[in-house]
Amino acid sequence: MGTYSFLRIFLWSYMFHVIHMMPSQKRTNKHSHSERITGLSENGGKTLHRTKRGWMWNQFFLLEEYTGPDTQYVGKLHTDQDKGDGNLKYILTGDGAGSLFIIDENTGDIHAAKKLDREEKSLYVLRAKAIDRKTGRQVEPESEFIIKIHDINDNEPKFTKDMYTASIPEMSGVGTSVIQVTATDADDANYGNSAKVVYSILQGQPYFSVDPETGVIKTALPDMSRENREQYQVVIQAKDMGGQMGGLSGTTTVNITLTDVNDNPPRFPQSTYQFSSRESAPPGTPLGRIKANDPDVGENAETEYSISNGDGSDMFDIITDKDTQEGIITVKKHLDFENKMLYTLRVEATNTHPDPRFLQLGPFKDTALVKISVEDIDEPPVFSRSWYLIEVDEDAKEGNIIGQVSAQDPDITKNAIKYSVDRHTDLDRIFNIYSGNGSLFISKPLDREENPWHNITVIATEINNPKQSSQIPVFIRILDINDHAPEFAKYYETFVCENAKAGQLIQTVSAVDKDEPPRGHKFFFELVPEFAVHPNFSIVDNKDNTAGIMTRRNGYSRSKMSTYLLPIIIFDNDYPIQSSTGTLTIRVCACDSRGNMQSCSAEALLLPAGLSTGALVAVLLCIIVLLLVVLFSALKRQRKKEPLIMSKDDVRDNIVTYNDEGGGEEDTQAFDIGTLRNPEAREESKMRRDVIPETIFQIRRTAPLWENIDVQDFIHRRLKENDLDPAAPPYDSLATYAYEGNDSIANSLSSLESLTMEGNQDYDYLSDWGPRFKKLADMYGGEDSD
């Protein structure tokens, strides 16, 4: 192992006290000669030499913020191997090497090239080595050392904020904390007093003080009032070096606001207020405003107003305006100058949020006197009532006085009044009024059933001042009198089954009356005297304003009598008694075994059982006539073809007759043309009427039954069919249509059928047929008649 010499570094400082301030444990023996240690090595016993250093060199101090004309000398690197011949080269590496710290590679001198700031970087770690220029080998191992920047007082204290804002309630006690301010110093707090800060107050005395060590600002005066002064500006200074002379300082501003507390009661600026009001002012009309001043703010100044007493406490009211904290005097009731002209009120203003801490200062309320005078105006007439109700019978005569209204002038002058009816409310001019005394009378007849109520308006006007008028509603009720007779409640469609039994209810009738008796309607029903003993029906009064129609015999026949007329008298129970006669039409109908109606017409009676004898005869006659026409036409077709009409003068009649006997004198159903059937003309292959057809007469199809058609229209259609029929003969022909019609409601008057009937024939119904059958009724209707 070869022998190496250690690098010896000498630090030449320009400050002697820096050397003496180095820690004692870092100092070494100051012998100038070196120790030599000899021993065997692995390379054959070569001797290793170690040179002992004169002092600890691995930490040095350098003053910050050097402002001298030359660069600041740091120290010198030197090794025992340096013979001074320039064969060695010193190299410096590490923090700031080459930029902040520059080394002379020949001499090993180190200088600071720039001004250093401990607050930016407080120490630098560097490495030094010595190299042989010729061989490039290190003659010493690389060694590390530290340069520490020594602090000077070059930074003033700085507050965390340029301006502080704080608040504290007014009336706070002495020593109440307001806010804490804080200042910091960038200097080294571990070296000297450069970073030791002391606080003091430059502005804000004697109201506030500051703790010199903590920076806490406190109140210095008692009972500071916001109402006297609300804003304070306090300037605080922070000084380093413990506040000694020569220390650096910084300042900040603290804006302190005193917040409000409710320490002031409301106070009225004057003891008496004067207001006036017109007597016509409606309730709710504002008359004026009053305000109790309170130097507090916010909810501490909120005030509630009330009327504590006074002779006008029931006529006026006061409300609080929450936005302006004013009391608004308003009218509570209608005023009357003639009744009272002056009112006095005592108004009280009270804080709504008192502070218990300041109640000892006195009551937090105040009172004031308010006087209100009433002004007189010309008022319109006033009626004695707000409305009138008058009742009058509907049979009252024209000109009768039905009631009276009254009004008077409320003013002291008591002007005369005239009355009139607003014609917009009485367009028919049914009522009128005497202008002098307000008496109402009738001008036209009344009808309760047409209009039971009349609502009119009466106007009262001052004669001396027509602009002053007022109006009042008058409700006139028309009282009912019994001037209408009762009548059937509706039209009744009554029927009786042919198989009905005696004593069977076939209809219940009721009545209505336009009148309205005070005790309600009560109706009575009975047959007219001529029908009091009716052989077919009777009536039973149910005592509940209804009556039942009952059958009086077994069985009814539509063929003999299809409709019965039953006159009924209806009485009311009011005075004077009114009555009317209503006729009930009862039809005889076919019913099933359960009494359900099936059919009531005469045609329906014939169709189920087949055609009647007359209808059958009519049909047979039509068939015979048609057969004769067909036969006659067939014989003519066999003749030689030649024109049937030889000249213009040879025109032959074509006669078609239609005979119909019709029904009896009360046959209202005319002809039943449904029983007639006639071949319908063929529309196809119509031929000339003046030439005999070559073909044999063809049988035409039977026409459908003509239903619900007028007889005249039916006959015209048949004529048209014969005229347009190409197969009909052009010479005289006869087409006969005979139809007798339905039976008369009188049925047969012959006595031939009397032998087939059991017992004596009942002819009482002849009296129902009218005056034309009176003779027969007299002959057969009597019990002793033959």
Tab-separated table of C-alpha atoms in Angstrom, residues 76-79 82-91 103-110 129-131 133:
chain	number	residue	atom	x	y	z
A	76	LYS	CA	-7.513	28.979	1.808
A	77	LEU	CA	-6.974	25.385	0.780
A	78	HIS	CA	-3.432	24.052	1.156
A	79	THR	CA	-1.767	20.658	1.266
A	82	ASP	CA	2.153	21.626	-2.504
A	83	LYS	CA	5.850	22.601	-3.089
A	84	GLY	CA	4.913	25.952	-4.517
A	85	ASP	CA	6.014	24.982	-8.007
A	86	GLY	CA	2.499	25.126	-9.419
A	87	ASN	CA	2.357	21.408	-9.983
A	88	LEU	CA	-0.889	21.028	-7.968
A	89	LYS	CA	-4.389	22.166	-8.890
A	90	TYR	CA	-7.124	22.901	-6.330
A	91	ILE	CA	-10.740	22.076	-7.238
A	103	ILE	CA	-11.341	29.154	-5.695
A	104	ASP	CA	-7.930	30.065	-7.056
A	105	GLU	CA	-6.776	26.724	-8.456
A	106	ASN	CA	-3.131	27.610	-7.989
A	107	THR	CA	-3.178	29.085	-4.477
A	108	GLY	CA	-6.345	27.513	-3.042
A	109	ASP	CA	-7.812	30.863	-1.948
A	110	ILE	CA	-11.663	30.889	-1.705
A	129	LYS	CA	-9.562	18.169	-3.612
A	130	ALA	CA	-5.994	18.657	-4.879
A	131	ILE	CA	-4.914	17.141	-8.231
A	133	ARG	CA	-1.495	18.615	-13.005
